[in-house]
Tab-separated table of C-alpha atoms in Angstrom:
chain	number	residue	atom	x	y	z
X	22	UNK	CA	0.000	0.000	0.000
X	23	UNK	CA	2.681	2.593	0.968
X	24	UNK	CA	4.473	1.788	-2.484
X	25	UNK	CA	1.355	2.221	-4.385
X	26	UNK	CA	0.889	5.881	-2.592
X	27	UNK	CA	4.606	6.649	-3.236
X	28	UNK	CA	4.247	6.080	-7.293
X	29	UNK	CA	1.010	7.522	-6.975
X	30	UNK	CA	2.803	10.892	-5.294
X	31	UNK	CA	5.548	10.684	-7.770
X	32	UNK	CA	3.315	10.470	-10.428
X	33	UNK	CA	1.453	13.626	-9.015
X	34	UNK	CA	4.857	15.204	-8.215
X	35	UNK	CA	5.719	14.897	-12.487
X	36	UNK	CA	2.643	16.060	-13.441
X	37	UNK	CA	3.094	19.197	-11.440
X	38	UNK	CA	6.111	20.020	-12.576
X	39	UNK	CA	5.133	19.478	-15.954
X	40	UNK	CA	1.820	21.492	-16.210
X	41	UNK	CA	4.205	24.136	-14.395
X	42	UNK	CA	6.573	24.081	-16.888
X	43	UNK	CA	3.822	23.602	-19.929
X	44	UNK	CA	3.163	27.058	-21.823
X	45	UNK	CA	-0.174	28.049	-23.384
X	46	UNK	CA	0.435	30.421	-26.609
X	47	UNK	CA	-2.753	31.936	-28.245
X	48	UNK	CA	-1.976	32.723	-31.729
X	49	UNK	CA	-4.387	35.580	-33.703
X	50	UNK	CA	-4.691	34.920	-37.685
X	51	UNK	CA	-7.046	35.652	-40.504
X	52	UNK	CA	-9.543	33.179	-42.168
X	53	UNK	CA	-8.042	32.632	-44.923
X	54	UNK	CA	-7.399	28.937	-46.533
X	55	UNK	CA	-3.963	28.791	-45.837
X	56	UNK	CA	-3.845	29.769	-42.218
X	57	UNK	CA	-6.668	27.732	-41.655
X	58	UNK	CA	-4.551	24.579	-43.526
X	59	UNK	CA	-1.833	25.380	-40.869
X	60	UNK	CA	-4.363	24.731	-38.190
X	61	UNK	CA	-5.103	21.190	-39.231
X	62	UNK	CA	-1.232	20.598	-39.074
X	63	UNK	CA	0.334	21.548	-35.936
X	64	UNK	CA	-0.001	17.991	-34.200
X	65	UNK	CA	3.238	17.883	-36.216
X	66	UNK	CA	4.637	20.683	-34.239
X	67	UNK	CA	3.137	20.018	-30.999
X	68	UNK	CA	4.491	16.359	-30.821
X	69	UNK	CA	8.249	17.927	-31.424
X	70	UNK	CA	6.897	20.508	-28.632
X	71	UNK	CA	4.482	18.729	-26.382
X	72	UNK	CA	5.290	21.275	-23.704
X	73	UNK	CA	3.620	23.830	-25.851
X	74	UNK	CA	-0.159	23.902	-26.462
X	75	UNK	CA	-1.783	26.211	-29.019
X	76	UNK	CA	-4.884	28.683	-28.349
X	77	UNK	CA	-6.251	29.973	-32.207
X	78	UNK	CA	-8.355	33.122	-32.892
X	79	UNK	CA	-9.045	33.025	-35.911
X	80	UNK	CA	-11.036	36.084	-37.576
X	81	UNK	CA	-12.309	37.930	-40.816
X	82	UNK	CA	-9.389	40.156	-42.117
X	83	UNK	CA	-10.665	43.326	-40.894
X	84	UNK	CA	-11.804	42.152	-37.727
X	85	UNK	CA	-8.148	40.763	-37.196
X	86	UNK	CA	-6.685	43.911	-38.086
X	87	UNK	CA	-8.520	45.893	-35.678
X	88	UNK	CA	-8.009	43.617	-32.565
X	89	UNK	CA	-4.329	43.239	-33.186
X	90	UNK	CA	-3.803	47.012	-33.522
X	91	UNK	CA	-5.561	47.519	-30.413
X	92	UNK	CA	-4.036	45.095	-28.319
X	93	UNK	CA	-0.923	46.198	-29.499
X	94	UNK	CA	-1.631	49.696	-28.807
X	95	UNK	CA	-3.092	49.587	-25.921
X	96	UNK	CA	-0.360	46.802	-24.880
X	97	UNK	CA	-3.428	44.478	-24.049
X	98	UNK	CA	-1.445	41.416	-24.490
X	99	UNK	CA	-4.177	39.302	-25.373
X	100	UNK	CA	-2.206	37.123	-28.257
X	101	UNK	CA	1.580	35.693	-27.837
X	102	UNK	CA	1.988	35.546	-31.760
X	103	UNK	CA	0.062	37.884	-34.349
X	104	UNK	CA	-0.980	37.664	-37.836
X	105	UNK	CA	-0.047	40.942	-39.325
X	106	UNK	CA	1.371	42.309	-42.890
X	107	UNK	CA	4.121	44.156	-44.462
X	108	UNK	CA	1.934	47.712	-43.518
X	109	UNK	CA	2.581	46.929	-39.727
X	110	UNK	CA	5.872	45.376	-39.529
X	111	UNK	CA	7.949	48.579	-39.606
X	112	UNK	CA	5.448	50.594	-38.122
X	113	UNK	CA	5.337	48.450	-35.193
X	114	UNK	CA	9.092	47.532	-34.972
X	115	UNK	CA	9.758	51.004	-34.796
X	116	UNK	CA	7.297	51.715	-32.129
X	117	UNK	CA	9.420	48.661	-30.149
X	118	UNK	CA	6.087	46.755	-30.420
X	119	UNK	CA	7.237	43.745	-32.003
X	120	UNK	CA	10.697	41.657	-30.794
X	121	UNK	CA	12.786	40.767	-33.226
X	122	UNK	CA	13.308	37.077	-34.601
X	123	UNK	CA	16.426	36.346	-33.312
X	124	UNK	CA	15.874	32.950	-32.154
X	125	UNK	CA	14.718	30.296	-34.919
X	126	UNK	CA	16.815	28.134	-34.729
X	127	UNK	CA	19.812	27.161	-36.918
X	128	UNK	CA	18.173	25.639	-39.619
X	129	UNK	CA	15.646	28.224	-40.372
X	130	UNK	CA	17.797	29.584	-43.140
X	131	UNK	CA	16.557	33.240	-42.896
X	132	UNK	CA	18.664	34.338	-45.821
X	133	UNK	CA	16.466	31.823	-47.879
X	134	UNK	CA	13.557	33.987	-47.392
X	135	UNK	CA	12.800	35.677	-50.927
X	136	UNK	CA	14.076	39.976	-50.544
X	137	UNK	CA	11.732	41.656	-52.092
X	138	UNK	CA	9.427	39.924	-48.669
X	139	UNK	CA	12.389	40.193	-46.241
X	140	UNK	CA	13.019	43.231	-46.908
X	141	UNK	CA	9.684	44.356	-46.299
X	142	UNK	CA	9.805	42.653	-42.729
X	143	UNK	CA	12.866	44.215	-41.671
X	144	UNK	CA	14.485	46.849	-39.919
X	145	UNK	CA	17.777	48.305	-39.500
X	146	UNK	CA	18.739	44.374	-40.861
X	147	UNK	CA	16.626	43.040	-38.207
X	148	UNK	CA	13.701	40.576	-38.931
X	149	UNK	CA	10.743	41.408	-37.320
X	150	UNK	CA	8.290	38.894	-38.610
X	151	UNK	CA	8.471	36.029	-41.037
X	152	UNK	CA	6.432	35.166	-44.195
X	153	UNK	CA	3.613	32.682	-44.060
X	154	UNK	CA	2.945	33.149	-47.406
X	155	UNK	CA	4.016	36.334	-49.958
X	156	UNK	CA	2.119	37.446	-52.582
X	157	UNK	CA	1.778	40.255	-55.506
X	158	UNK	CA	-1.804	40.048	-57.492
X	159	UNK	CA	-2.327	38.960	-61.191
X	160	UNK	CA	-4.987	38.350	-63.448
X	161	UNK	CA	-6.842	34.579	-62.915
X	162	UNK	CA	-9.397	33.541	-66.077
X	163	UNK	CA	-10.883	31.363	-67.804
X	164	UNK	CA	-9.333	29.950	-70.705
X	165	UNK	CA	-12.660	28.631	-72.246
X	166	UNK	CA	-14.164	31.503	-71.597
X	167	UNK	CA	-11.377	33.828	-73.497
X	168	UNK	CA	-11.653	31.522	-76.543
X	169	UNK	CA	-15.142	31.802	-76.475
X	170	UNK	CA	-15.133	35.407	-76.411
X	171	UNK	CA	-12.610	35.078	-79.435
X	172	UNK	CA	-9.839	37.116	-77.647
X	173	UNK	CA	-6.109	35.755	-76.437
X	174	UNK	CA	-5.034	37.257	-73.020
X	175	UNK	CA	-1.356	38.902	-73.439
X	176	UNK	CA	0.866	37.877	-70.994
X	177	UNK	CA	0.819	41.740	-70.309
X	178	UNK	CA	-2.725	43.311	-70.194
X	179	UNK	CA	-3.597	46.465	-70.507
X	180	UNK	CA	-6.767	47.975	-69.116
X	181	UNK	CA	-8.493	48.535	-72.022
X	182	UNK	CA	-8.437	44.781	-72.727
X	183	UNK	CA	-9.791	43.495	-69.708
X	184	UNK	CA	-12.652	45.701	-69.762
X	185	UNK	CA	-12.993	44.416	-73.612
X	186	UNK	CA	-13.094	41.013	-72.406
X	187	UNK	CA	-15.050	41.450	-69.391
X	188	UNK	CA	-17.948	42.615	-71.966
X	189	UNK	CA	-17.472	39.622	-74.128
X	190	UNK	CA	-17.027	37.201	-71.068
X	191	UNK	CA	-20.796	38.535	-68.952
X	192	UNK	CA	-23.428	35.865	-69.642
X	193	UNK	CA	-25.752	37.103	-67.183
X	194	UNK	CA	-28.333	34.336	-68.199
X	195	UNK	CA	-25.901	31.734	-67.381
X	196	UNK	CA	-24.424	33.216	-63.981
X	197	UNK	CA	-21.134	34.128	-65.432
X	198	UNK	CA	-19.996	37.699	-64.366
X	199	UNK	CA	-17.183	39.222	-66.955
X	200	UNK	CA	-14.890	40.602	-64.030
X	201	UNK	CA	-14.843	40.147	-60.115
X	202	UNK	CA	-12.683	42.506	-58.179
X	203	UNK	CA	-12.821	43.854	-54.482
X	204	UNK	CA	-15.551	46.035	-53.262
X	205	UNK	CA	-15.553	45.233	-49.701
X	206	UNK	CA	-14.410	48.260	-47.398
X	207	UNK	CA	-11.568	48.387	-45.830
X	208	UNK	CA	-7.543	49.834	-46.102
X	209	UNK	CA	-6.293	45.890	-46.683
X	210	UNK	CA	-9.832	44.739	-48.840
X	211	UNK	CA	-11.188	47.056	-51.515
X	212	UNK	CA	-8.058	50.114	-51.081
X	213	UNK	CA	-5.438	47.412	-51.542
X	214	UNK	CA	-6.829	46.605	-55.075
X	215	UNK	CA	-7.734	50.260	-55.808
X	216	UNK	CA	-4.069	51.758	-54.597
X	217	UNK	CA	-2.459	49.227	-56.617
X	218	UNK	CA	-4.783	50.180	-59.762
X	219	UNK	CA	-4.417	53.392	-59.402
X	220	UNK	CA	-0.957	53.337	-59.500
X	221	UNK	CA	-1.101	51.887	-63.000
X	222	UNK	CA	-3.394	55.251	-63.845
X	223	UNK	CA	-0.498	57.258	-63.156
X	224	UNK	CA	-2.663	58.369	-59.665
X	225	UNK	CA	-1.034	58.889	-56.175
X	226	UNK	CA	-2.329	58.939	-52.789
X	227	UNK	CA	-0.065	62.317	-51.959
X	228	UNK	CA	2.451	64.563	-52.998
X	229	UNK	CA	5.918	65.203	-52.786
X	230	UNK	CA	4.746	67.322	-50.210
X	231	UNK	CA	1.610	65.289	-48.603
X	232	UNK	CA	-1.109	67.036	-50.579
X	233	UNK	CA	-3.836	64.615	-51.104
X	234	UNK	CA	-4.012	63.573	-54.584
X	235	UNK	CA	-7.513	62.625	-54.686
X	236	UNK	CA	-8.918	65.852	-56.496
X	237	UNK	CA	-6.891	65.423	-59.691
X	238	UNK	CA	-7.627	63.670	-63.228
X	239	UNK	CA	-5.532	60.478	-62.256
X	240	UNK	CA	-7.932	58.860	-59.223
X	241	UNK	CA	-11.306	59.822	-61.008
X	242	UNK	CA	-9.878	58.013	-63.764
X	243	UNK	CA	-9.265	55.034	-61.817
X	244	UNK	CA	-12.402	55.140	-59.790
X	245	UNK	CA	-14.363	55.581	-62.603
X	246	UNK	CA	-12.888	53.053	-64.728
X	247	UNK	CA	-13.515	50.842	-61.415
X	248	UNK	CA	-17.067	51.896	-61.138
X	249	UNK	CA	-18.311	51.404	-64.788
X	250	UNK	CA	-16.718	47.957	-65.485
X	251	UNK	CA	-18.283	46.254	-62.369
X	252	UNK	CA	-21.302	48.038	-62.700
X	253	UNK	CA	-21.557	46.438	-66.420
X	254	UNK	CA	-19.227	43.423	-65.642
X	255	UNK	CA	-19.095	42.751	-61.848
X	256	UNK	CA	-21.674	40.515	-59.662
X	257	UNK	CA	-23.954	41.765	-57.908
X	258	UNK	CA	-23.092	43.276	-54.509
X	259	UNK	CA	-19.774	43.555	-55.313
X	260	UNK	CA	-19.332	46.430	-52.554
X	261	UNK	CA	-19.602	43.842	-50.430
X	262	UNK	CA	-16.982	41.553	-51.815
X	263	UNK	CA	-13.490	40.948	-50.568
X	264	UNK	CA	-10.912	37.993	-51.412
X	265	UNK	CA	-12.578	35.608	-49.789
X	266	UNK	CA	-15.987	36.300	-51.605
X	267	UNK	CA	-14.393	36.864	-54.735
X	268	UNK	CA	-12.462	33.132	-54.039
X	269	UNK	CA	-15.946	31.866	-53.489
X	270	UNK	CA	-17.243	32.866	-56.723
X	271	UNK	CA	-14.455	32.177	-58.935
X	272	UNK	CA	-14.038	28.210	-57.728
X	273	UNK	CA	-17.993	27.950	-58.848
X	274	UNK	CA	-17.516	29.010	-62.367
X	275	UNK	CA	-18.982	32.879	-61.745
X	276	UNK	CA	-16.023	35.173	-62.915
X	277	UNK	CA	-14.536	35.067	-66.243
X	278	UNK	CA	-11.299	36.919	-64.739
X	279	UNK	CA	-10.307	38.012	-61.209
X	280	UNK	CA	-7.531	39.931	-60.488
X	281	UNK	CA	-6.371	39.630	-57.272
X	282	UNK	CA	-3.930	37.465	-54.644
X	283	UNK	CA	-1.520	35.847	-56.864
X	284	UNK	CA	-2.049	33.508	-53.097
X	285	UNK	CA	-5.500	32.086	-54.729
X	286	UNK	CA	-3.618	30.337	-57.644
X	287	UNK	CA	-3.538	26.874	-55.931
X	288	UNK	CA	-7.437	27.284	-54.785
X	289	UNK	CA	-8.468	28.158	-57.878
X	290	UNK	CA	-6.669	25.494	-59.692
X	291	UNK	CA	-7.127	23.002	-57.080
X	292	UNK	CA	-10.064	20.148	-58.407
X	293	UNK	CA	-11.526	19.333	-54.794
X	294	UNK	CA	-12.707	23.010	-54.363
X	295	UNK	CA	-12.750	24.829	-57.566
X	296	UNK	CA	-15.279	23.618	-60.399
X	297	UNK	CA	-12.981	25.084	-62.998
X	298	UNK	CA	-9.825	24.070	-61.714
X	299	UNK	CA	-8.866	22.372	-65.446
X	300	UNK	CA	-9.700	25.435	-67.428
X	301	UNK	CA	-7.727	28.866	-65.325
X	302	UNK	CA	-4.636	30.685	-66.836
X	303	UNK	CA	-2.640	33.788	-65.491
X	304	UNK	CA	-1.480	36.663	-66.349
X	305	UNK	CA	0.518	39.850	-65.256
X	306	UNK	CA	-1.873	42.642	-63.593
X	307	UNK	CA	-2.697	44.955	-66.243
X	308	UNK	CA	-1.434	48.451	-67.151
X	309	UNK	CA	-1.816	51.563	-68.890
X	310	UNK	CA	1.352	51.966	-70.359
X	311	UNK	CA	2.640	54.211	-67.886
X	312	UNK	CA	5.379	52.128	-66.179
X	313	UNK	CA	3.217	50.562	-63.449
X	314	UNK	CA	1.216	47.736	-63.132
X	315	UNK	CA	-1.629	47.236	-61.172
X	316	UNK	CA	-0.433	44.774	-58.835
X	317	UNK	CA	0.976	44.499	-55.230
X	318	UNK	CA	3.495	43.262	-52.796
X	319	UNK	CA	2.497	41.830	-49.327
X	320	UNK	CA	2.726	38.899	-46.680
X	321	UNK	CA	0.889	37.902	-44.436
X	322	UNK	CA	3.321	37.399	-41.870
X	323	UNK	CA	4.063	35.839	-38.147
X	324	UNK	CA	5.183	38.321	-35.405
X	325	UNK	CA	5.367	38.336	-31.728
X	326	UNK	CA	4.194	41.375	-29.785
X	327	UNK	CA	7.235	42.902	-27.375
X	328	UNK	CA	4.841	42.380	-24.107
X	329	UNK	CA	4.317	38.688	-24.687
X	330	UNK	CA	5.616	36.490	-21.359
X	331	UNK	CA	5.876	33.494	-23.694
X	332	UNK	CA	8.912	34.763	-26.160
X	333	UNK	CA	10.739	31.571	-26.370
X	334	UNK	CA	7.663	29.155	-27.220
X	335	UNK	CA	6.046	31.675	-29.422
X	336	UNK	CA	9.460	32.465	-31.862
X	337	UNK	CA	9.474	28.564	-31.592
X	338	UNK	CA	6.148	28.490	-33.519
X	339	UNK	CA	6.742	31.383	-35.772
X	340	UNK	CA	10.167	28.690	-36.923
X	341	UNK	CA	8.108	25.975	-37.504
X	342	UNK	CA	4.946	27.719	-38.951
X	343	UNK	CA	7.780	29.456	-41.549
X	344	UNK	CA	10.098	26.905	-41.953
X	345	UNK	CA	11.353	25.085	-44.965
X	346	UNK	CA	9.615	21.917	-42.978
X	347	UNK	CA	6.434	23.246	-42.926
X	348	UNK	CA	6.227	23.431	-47.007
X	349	UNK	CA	7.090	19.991	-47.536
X	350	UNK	CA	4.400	18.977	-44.808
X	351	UNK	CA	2.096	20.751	-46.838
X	352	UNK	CA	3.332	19.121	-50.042
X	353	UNK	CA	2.946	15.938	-48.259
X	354	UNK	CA	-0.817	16.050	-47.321
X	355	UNK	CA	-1.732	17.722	-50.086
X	356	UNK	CA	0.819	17.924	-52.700
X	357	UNK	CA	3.467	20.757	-54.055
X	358	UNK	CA	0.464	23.419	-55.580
X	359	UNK	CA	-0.760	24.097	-52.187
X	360	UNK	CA	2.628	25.082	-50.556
X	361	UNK	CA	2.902	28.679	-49.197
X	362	UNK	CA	4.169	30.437	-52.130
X	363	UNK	CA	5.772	33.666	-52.275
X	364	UNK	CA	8.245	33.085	-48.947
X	365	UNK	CA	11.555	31.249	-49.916
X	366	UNK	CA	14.194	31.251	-52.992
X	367	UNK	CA	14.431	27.586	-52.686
X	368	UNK	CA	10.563	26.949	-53.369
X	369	UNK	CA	11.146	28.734	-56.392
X	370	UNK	CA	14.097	26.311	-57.323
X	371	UNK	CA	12.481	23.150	-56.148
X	372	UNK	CA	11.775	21.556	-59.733
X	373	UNK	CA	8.567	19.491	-58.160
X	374	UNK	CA	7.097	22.529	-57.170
X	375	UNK	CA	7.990	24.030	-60.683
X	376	UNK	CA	6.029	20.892	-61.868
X	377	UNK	CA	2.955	21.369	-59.840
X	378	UNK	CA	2.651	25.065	-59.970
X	379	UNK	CA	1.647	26.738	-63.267
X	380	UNK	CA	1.761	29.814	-61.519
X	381	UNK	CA	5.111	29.575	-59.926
X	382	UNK	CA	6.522	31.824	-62.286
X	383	UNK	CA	4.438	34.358	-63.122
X	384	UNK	CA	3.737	34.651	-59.237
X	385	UNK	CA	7.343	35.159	-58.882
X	386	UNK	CA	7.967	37.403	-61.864
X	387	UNK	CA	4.613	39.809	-59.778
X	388	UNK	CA	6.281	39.721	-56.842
X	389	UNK	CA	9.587	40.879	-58.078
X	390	UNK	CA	8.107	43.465	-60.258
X	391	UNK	CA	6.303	45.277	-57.517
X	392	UNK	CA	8.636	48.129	-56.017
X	393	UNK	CA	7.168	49.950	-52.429
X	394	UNK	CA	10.605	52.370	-52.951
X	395	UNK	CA	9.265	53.915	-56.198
X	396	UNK	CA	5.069	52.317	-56.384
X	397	UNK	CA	3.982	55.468	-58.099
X	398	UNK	CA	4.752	57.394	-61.678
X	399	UNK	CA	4.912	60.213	-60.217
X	400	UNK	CA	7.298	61.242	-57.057
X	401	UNK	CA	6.233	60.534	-53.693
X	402	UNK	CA	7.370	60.638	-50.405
X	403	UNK	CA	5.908	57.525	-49.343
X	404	UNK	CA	6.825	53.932	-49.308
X	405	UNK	CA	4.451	51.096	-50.446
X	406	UNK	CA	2.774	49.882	-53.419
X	407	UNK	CA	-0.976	49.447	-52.299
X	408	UNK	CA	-0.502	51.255	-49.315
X	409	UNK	CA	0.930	54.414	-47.390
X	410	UNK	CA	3.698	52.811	-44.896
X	411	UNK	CA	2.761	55.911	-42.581
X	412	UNK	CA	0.482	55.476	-38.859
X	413	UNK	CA	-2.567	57.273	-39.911
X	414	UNK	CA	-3.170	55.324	-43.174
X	415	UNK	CA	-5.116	52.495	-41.287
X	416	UNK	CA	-7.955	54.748	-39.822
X	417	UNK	CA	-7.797	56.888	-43.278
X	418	UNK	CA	-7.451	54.045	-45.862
X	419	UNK	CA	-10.154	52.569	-44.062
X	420	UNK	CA	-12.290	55.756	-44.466
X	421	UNK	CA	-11.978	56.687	-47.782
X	422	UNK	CA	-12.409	52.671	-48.619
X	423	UNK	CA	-15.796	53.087	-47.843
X	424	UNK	CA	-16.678	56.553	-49.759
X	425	UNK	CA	-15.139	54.098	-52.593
X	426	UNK	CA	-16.943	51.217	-51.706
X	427	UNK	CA	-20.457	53.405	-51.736
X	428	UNK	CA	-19.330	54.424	-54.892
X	429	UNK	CA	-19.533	51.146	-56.422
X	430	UNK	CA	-23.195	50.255	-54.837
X	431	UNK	CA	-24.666	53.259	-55.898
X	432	UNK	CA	-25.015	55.185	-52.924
X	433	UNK	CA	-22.650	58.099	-53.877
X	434	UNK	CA	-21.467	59.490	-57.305
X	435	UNK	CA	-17.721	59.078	-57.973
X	436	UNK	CA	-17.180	62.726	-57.669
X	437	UNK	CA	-18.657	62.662	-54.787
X	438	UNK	CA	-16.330	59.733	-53.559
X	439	UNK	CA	-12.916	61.390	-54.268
X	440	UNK	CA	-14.620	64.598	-52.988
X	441	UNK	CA	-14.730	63.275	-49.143
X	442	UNK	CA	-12.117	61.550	-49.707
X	443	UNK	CA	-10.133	64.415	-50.222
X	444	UNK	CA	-11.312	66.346	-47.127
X	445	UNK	CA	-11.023	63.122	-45.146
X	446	UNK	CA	-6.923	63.251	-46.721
X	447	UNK	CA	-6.532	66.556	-45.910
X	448	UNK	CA	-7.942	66.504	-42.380
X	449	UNK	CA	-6.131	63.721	-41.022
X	450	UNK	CA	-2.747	64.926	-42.736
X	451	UNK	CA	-3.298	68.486	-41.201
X	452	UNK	CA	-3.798	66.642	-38.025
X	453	UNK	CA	-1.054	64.760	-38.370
X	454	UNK	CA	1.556	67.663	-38.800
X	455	UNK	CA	2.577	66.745	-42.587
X	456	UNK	CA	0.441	69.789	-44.094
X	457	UNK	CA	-0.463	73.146	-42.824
């Protein structure tokens, strides 16, 4: 009996010690397929970790974006590791909100990680979150649905030709919209696709001098250019469309083209989720012949906030989560295509991948193309391609995404739009000190 209570103690004792030494990270992400993929998989990391156990929030992009800002700001410290882009990163690091990645582990191979996204993520040399998954945006169509229309895509669209094949590709009576393209509100949702566009138009969001832009010939281009083809090509209730939406629609056959995430290549040409996985092409994001494209450079990206108590088993996650490893788990459950592009030089040499990926290239060839030192035609004093790398772009690309986004439903006229917009611009950079 007094042996039995002695293992029985011991075996008490252990599991003390263990539960004391046992950490609890809760990691904040957005919905979309791939982070959700990476949920599915982490029995692979917590088997190498079994000390660690995993908490997931796991929101709409907006949503995420405004609880990580505010727990960062208001140094809530709700989440040990954060889901966050190339807008925050320097933002953040320079606020000494974020730690940096200085302990991954030998094998990460950080210098693997693809520049154009490292660089993004860094400061002063310093890597302050890394790369789930990178990503510019491209065109996505429909083969069968170009050759019906009688047209070839160019590898290199303009403008004018996707809004001449988005009238040739809308078969209303058949559920087929010509064009579907981001009218959801929101700085990251319907203002990422628009900045990016507008660039092409030869617009800018400001000045050499922080004037806001929105008042000249260059935006009401854009935004009526925007407004016009999806009010004759778009679906219906495209102002409330983002990616995901969009991703929806395009997998059942609905879009002739999409540009957007060069990301949604390997859902959209995957057969167990897209219905016209067999028949989708690609092609650079389209231009005006101005210099710029219309496309974008981002990741969605692993950090860890500076008041986390859990530093050592969080960066431990953000290794695995970003590792070399964690592709070829992916490619093992479900095979090369769905691998997190847009992160590492090596994916880009691994021939299998090559194989698997009809995208690989031109996803790489977006990515490298987009430049956040020079996103504009015209001189600016900002950096970033489909956003303004400055604190009070958030709250104001937020704002004057939905003047835009009423714009598209009907609710405003587009004059109207970049009118507000402009006094919205010019109020908060007043506020801000940059104008007077």
């Amino acid at each position: 009996m007094k042996l039995r209570t002695l293992i029985l103690g011991l075996c008490s004792t252990s599991a003390i010690a263990f539960a004391a030494h046992a950490e609890s990270i809760t990691i904040a992400t957005v919905n979309n397929a791939d982070m959700v993929r990476m949920q599915t998989l982490t029995e692979d990391f917590t088997k190498a970790n079994p000390d660690i156990t995993l908490n997931w929030v796991t929101l709409e992009e907006n949503v995420l974006r405004e609880r990580v800002t505010t727990d960062i700001a208001t140094k809530g410290g709700q989440y040990d590791v954060m889901t966050i882009g190339t807008y925050e990163v320097p933002i953040w690091a320079k606020q000494s909100w974020l730690l940096p990645l200085d302990k991954l582990g030998d094998d990460y191979d950080a210098k693997d990680i693809l520049p154009a996204i490292a660089g993004g993520l860094s400061v002063d040399g310093k890597l302050y979150a890394a790369p789930f998954y990178g990503e510019s945006s491209f065109v996505m169509y429909r083969k069968d649905l170009m050759d019906k229309a009688g047209l070839k895509m160019p590898d290199a669209p303009t403008w004018d030709f996707i809004k001449q094949a988005a009238d040739k590709m809308t078969d209303r009576a058949n559920g087929v919209n010509g064009v579907c393209l981001r009218g959801k509100a929101g700085w990251g949702e319907n203002m990422a696709f628009l900045t990016a566009m507008s660039n092409s138009f030869g617009a800018r969001w400001f000045d050499e001098n922080w004037k806001p832009q929105f008042d000249q010939p260059e935006w009401k281009n854009t935004l009526q250019f925007y407004v016009d083809l999806m009010k004759a090509d778009g679906p219906e209730g495209a102002s409330s469309n983002g990616f995901n939406e969009n991703l929806a629609l395009f997998q059942q056959g609905k879009c002739g083209m999409w540009i957007d995430a060069t990301v949604a290549a390997s859902m959209v040409s995957d057969p167990k989720s897209s219905k016209v996985a067999d028949k989708v092409a690609y092609a650079l994001a389209p231009d005006n012949g101005l210099g710029k494209r219309g496309n974008w450079l981002w990741a969605w990206s692993l950090a860890i906030p500076a008041g986390t108590q859990k530093a050592d088993a969080a960066q431990k996650f953000v290794s695995w989560a970003t590792s070399k490893h964690y592709a070829e788990l992916v490619a093992s459950k479900e095979g090369w295509a769905s691998a997190p592009p847009g992160t590492r030089t090596s994916l880009y040499a691994n021939a299998e991948y090559q194989k698997a990926a009809p995208f690989a290239k031109m996803t790489l060839d977006s990515i490298n193309a987009a430049d956040p030192t020079h996103p504009t035609v015209k001189p600016v004093p900002y950096v970033g391609v489909q956003f303004v790398a400055i604190p009070e772009f958030q709250g104001l690309g937020t704002t004057v995404g939905q003047l835009f986004s009423a714009a598209l439903a009907g609710q405003s006229s587009v004059d109207d739009a970049l009118k507000q917009a402009q006094d919205a611009a010019t109020a908060t950079m007043t506020e801000g000190g940059y104008i007077k």
